[in-house]
Short mmCIF file of C-alpha atoms in Angstrom, two decimals:
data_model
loop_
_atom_site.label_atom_id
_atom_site.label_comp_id
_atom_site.label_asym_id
_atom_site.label_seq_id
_atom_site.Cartn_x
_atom_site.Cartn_y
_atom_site.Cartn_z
CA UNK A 22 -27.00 -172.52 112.34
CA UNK A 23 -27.04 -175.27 109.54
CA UNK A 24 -25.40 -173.09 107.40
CA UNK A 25 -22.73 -172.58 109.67
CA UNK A 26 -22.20 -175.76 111.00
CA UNK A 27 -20.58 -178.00 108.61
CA UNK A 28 -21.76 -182.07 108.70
CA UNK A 29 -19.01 -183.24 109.65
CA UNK A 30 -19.18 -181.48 113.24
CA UNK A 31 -21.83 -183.29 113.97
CA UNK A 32 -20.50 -186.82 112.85
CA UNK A 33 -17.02 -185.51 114.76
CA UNK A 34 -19.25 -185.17 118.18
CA UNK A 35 -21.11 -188.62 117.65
CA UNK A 36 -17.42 -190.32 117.20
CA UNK A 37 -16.10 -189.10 120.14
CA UNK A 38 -18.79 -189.85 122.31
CA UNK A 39 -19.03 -193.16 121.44
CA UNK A 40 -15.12 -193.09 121.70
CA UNK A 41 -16.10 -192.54 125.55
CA UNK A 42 -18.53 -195.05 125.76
CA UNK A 43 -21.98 -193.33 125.42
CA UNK A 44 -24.71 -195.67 125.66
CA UNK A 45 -27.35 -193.56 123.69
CA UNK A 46 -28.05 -194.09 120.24
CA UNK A 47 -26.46 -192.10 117.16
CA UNK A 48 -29.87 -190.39 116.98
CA UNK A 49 -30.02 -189.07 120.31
CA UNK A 50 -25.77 -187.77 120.09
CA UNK A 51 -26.78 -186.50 116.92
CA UNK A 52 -29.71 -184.44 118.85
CA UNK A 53 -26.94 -183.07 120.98
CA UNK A 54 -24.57 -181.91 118.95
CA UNK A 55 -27.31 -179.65 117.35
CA UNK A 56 -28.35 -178.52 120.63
CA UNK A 57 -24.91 -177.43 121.50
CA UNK A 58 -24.32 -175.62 118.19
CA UNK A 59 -27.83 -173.67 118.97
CA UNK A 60 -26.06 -173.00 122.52
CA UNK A 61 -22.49 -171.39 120.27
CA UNK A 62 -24.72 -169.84 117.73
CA UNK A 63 -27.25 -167.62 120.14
CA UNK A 64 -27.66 -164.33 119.30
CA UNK A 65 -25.06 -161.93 120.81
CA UNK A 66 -22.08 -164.53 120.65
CA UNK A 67 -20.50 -162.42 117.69
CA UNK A 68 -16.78 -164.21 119.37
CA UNK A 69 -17.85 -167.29 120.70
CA UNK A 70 -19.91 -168.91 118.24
CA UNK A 71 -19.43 -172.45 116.20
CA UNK A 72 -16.29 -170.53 114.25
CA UNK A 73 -14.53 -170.81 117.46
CA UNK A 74 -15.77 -173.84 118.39
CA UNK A 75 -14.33 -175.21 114.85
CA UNK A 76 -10.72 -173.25 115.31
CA UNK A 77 -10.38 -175.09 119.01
CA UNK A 78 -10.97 -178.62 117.75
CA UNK A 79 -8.53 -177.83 114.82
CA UNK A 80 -6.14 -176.73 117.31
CA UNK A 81 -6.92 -179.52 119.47
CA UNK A 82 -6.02 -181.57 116.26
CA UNK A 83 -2.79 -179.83 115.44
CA UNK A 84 -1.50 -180.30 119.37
CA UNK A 85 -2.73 -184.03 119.64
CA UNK A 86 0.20 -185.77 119.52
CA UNK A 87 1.09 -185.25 123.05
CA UNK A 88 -2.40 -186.06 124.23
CA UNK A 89 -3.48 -189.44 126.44
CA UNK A 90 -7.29 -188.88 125.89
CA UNK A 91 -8.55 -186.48 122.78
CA UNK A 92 -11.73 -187.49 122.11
CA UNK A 93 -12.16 -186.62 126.13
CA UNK A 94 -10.50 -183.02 125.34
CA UNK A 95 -13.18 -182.81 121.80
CA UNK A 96 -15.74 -182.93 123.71
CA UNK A 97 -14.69 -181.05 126.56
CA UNK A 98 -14.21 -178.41 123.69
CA UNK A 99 -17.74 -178.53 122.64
CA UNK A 100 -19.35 -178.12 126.21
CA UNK A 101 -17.43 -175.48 127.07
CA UNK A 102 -19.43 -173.06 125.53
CA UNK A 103 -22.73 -174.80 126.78
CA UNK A 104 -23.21 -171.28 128.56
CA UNK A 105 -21.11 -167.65 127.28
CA UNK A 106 -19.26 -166.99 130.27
CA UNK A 107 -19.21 -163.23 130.54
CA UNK A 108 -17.19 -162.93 133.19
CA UNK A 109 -16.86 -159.06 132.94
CA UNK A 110 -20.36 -158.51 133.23
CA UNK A 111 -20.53 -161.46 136.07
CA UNK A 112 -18.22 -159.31 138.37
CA UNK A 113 -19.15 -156.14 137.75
CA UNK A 114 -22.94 -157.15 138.43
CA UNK A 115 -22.51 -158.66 141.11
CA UNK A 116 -22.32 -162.56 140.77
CA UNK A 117 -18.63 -164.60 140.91
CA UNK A 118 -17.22 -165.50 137.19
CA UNK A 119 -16.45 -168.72 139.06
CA UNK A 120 -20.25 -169.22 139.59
CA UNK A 121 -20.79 -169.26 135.80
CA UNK A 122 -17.70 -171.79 134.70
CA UNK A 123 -19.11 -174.24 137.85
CA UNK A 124 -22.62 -173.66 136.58
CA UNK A 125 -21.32 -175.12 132.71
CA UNK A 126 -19.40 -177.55 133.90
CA UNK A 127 -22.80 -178.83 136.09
CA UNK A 128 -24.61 -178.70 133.56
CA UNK A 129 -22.09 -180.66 131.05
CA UNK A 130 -21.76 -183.27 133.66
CA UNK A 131 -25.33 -183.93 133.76
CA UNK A 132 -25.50 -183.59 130.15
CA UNK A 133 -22.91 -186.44 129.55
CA UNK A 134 -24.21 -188.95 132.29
CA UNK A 135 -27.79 -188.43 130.61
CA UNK A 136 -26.28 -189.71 127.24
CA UNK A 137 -24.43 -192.90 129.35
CA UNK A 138 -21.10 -191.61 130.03
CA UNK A 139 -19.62 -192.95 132.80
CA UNK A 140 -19.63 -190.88 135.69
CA UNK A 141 -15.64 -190.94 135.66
CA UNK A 142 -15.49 -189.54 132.37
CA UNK A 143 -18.07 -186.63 132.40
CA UNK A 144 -16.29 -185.28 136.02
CA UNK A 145 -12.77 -185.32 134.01
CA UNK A 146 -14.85 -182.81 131.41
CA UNK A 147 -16.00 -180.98 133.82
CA UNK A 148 -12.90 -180.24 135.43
CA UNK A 149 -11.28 -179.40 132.15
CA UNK A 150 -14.19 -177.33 131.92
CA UNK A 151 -13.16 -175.08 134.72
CA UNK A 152 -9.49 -175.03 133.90
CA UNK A 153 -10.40 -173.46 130.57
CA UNK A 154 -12.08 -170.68 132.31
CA UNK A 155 -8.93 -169.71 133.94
CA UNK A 156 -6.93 -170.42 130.78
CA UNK A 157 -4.35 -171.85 132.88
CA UNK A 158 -3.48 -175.67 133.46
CA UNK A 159 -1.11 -177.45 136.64
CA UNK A 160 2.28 -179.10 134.83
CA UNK A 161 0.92 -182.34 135.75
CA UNK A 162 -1.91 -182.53 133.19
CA UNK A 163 -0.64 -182.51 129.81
CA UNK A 164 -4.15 -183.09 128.28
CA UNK A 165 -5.50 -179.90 130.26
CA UNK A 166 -2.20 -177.92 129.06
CA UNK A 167 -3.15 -178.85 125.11
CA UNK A 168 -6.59 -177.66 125.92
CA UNK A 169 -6.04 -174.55 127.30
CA UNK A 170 -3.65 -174.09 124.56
CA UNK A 171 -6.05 -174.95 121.99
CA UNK A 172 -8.43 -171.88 123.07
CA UNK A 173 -6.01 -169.64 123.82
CA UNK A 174 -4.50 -169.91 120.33
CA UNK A 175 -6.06 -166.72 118.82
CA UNK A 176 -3.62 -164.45 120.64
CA UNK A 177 -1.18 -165.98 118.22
CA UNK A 178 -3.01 -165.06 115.40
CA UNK A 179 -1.63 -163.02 112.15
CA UNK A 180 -2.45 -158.93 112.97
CA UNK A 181 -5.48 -158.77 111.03
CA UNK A 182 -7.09 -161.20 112.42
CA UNK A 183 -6.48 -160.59 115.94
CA UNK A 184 -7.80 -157.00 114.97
CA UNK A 185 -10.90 -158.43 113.98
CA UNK A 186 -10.62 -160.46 117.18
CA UNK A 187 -10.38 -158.25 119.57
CA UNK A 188 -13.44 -155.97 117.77
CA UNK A 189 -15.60 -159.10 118.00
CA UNK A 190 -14.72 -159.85 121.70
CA UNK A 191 -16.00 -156.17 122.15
CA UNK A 192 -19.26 -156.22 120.13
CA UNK A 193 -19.81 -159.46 122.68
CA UNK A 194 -18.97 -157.04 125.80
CA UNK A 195 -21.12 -153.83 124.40
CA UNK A 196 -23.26 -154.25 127.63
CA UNK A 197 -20.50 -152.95 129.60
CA UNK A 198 -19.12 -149.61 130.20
CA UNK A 199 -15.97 -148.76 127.64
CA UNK A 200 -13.70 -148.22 131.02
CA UNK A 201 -14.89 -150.80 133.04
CA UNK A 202 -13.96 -152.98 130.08
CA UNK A 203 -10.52 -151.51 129.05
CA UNK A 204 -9.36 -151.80 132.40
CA UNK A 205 -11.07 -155.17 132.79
CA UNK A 206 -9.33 -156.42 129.53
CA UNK A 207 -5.78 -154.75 131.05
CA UNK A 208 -5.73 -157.17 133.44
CA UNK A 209 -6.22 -159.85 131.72
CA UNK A 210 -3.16 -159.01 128.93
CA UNK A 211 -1.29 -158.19 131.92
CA UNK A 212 -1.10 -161.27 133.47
CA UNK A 213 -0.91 -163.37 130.66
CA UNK A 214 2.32 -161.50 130.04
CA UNK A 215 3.64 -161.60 133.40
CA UNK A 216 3.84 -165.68 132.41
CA UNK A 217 6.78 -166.95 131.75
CA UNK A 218 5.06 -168.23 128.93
CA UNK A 219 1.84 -167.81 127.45
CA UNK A 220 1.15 -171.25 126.47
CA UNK A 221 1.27 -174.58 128.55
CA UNK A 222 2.07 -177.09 126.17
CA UNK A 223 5.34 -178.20 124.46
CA UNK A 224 3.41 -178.08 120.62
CA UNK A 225 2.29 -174.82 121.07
CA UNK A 226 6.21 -173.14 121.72
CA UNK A 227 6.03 -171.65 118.19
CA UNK A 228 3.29 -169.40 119.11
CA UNK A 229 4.95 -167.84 121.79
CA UNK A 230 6.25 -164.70 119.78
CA UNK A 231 3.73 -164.02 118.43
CA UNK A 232 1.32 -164.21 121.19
CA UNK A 233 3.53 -161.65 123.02
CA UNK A 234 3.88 -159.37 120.43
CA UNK A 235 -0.27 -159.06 120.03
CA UNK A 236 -0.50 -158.43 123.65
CA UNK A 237 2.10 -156.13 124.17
CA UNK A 238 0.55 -153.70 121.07
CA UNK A 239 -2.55 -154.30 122.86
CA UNK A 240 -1.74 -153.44 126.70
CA UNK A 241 0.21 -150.35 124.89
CA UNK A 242 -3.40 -149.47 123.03
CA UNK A 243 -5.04 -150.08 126.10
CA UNK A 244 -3.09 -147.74 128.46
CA UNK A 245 -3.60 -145.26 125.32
CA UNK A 246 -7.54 -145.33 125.49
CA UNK A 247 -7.65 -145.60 129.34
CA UNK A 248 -5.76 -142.20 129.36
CA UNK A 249 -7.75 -140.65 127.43
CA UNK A 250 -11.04 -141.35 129.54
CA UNK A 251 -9.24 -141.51 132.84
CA UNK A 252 -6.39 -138.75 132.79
CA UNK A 253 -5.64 -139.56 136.43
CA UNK A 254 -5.45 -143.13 135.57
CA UNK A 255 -1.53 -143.86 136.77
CA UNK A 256 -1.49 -147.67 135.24
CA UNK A 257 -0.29 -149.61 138.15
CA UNK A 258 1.27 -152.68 137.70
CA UNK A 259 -1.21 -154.09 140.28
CA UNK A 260 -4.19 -152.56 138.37
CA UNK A 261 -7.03 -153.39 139.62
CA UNK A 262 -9.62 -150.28 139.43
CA UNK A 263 -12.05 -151.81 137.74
CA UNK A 264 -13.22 -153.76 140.67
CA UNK A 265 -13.11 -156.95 138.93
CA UNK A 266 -10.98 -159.48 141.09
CA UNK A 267 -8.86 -161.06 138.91
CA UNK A 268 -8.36 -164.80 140.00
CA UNK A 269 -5.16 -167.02 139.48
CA UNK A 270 -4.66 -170.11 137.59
CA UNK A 271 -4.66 -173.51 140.26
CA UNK A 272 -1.65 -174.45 141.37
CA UNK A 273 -0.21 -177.99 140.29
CA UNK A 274 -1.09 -179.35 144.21
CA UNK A 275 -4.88 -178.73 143.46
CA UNK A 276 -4.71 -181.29 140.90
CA UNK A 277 -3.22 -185.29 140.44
CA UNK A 278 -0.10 -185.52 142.49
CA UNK A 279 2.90 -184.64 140.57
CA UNK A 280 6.77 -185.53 141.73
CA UNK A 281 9.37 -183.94 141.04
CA UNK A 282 13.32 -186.27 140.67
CA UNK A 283 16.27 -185.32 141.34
CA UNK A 284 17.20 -184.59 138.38
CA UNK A 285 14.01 -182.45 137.80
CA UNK A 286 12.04 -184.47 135.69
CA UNK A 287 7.93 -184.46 136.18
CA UNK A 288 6.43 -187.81 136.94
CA UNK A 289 3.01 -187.65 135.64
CA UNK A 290 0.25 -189.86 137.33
CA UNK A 291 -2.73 -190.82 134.74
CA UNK A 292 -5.73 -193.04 136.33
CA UNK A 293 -7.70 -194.71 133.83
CA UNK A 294 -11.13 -192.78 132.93
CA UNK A 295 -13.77 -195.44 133.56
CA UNK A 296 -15.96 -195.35 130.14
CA UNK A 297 -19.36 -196.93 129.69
CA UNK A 298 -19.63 -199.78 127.04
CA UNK A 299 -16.29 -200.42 126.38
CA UNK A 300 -15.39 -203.86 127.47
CA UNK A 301 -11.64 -203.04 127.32
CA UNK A 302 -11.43 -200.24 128.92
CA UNK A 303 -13.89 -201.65 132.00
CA UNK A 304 -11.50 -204.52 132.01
CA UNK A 305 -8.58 -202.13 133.55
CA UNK A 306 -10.80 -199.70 135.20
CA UNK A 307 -12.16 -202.56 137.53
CA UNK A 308 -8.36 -201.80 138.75
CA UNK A 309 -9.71 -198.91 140.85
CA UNK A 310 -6.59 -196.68 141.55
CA UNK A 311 -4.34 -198.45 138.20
CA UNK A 312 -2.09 -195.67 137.19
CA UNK A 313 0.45 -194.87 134.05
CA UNK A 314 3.33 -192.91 134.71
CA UNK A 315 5.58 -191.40 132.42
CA UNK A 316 7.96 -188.83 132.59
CA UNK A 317 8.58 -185.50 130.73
CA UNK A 318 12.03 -183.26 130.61
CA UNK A 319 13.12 -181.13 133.21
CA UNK A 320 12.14 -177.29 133.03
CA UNK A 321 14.46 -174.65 131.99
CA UNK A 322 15.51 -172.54 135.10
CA UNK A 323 13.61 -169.48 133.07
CA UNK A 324 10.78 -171.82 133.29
CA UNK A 325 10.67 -171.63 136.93
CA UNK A 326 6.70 -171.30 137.28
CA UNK A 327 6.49 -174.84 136.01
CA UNK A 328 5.85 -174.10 132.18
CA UNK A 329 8.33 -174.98 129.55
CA UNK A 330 9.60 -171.79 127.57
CA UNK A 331 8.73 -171.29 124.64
CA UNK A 332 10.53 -170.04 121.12
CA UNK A 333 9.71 -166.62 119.53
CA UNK A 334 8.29 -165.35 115.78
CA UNK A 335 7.08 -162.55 114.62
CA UNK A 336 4.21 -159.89 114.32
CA UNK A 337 2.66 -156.91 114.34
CA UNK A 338 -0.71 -155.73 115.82
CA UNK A 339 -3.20 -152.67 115.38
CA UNK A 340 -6.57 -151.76 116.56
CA UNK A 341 -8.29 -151.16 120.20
CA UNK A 342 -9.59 -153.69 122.35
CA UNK A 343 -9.19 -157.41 123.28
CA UNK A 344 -7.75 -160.44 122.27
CA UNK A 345 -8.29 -164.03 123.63
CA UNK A 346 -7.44 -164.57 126.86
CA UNK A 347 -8.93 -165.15 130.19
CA UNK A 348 -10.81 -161.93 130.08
CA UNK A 349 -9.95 -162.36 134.04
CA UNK A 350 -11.63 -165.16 134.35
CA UNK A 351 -13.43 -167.16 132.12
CA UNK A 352 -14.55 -165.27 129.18
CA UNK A 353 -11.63 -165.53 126.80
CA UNK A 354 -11.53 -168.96 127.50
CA UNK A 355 -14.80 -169.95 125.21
CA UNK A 356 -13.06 -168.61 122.01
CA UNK A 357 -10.49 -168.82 119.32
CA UNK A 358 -10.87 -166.85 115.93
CA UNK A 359 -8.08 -168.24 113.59
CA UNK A 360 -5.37 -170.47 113.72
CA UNK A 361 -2.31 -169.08 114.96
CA UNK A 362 0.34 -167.57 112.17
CA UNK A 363 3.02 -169.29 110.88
CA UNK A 364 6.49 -168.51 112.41
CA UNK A 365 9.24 -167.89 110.42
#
């Protein structure tokens, strides 16, 4: 791990706890943050592992500027892959996907309140938590958009790398049966194409293209392989067949309120996140239901399903298998292998 893990990580994850008021000592945050990178670096995670950990928070970085809390989206970065959510292997043995995300997100919140983080602040991580799992975020949250975003950025990778992507998320998978997981994975680039756009947030438009592109040489490898196992195989739209249920994104009522003017701009509601050991910020959150609002441009009519469209690039894709998206529920959501490619 040691190797792998660069210092600064681990000065990066003491920061931004005490950012969010944690009352335990460097020493003990320090203890954690090694703990977590044993958790990304367990043997099998040949996807998942502190490399994607690292790409997310540099993603995280690069979409920041629209962000009201990012040391609350860091760290909600690093628990997410407290536990390798193989949702694949959930469904098809039996157990909900959903089950696994709630059982990390449990698990982080007692994590954070053990290290004195307000109780306000480790629910908030939690929930982002589960939104990641579904790789999709209401229109409301901006932070939760960036976030998804963030992990979801390897399908915008250059080809080669999301070749080397999709043979990783594989190698992770080689428990389950190759058909079971092609059609498994169909789904997933299926419905992340049937967006109007991939990504959530405004920063990551220029990644649009070339998210597309990857997925549509992928679905068309897919179909390819599927064929050639399953000759009868008619590739539905509605696919299915694997028996994995495939489970939709929240909808922006299941979250904050949102309104909608007139003129169809989104008034965003923020509460305050009540942190621990920050005078300043206990100040305003004595103010129990204090709230910012702000505003954000109206959507595009093409952006009718509440996501802002988003620009195209270019690209080009080879290989079989995967790349990194909700691999139908939860599993594409804990990784990331490269920065997305520059559009030209």
């Amino acid at each position: 791990m040691g190797a792998e893990a660069p210092q600064w990580l681990f000065s990066s994850f003491v920061q931004s706890m005490e950012e969010l008021g944690a009352t335990a000592t460097p020493a003990q945050l320090d203890a954690e943050a090694r703990e977590l990178l044993s958790r990304w670096n367990e043997p099998g995670r040949t996807l998942h592992n502190v490399r994607h950990l690292i790409d997310v928070l540099a993603h995280l970085d690069e979409l920041s500027g629209s962000t009201h809390d990012p040391d609350v989206l860091r760290i909600a970065a690093w628990y997410h892959g407290l536990i390798l959510n193989r949702a694949v292997q959930a469904a098809l043995w039996g157990s909900s996907p959903q089950a696994v995300s709630a059982e990390c997100a449990e698990l982080t919140h007692e994590h954070l309140t053990g290290l004195g983080i307000s109780d306000d602040v480790a629910m908030r991580v939690a929930d982002l938590i589960r939104m990641v799992a579904i790789h999709t975020a209401p229109r409301d949250d901006v932070d939760a958009q960036v976030l998804v975003d963030a992990d979801l950025a390897s399908i915008a990778a250059a080809p080669q790398e999301y070749k080397k992507f999709r043979q990783s998320l594989r190698e992770e998978y080689e428990q389950v049966d190759d058909l079971a997981y092609l059609r498994a994975r169909r789904i997933v680039v299926r419905r992340l194409l049937a967006r109007d756009s991939v990504f959530h947030s405004p920063g990551a438009a220029d990644w649009e293209s070339r998210a597309r592109e990857n997925l549509e040489a992928e679905l068309a490898k897919l179909d390819e392989a599927i064929l050639e196992k399953d000759p009868s195989d008619i590739s539905s739209a509605s696919d299915n067949t694997s028996g994995i249920e495939v489970v939709d994104g929240p909808t922006t009522g299941q979250f904050d309120d949102a309104q909608v003017t007139s003129s169809g701009a989104i008034i965003i509601r923020r509460k305050h996140l009540k942190r621990n050991n920050c005078s300043q910020m206990q100040d305003e959150a004595d103010d129990d239901d204090v709230e910012t609002t702000s505003t954000i441009p109206a959507l595009a009519p093409e952006a009718a399903d509440g996501y802002a469209a988003r620009p195209g690039s270019d690209g080009d894709d080879d290989s079989d298998n995967e790349d990194a998206s909700s691999l139908e529920t939860a599993i594409e959501t804990l990784d990331v292998p490269s920065r997305p490619s520059s559009q030209s």
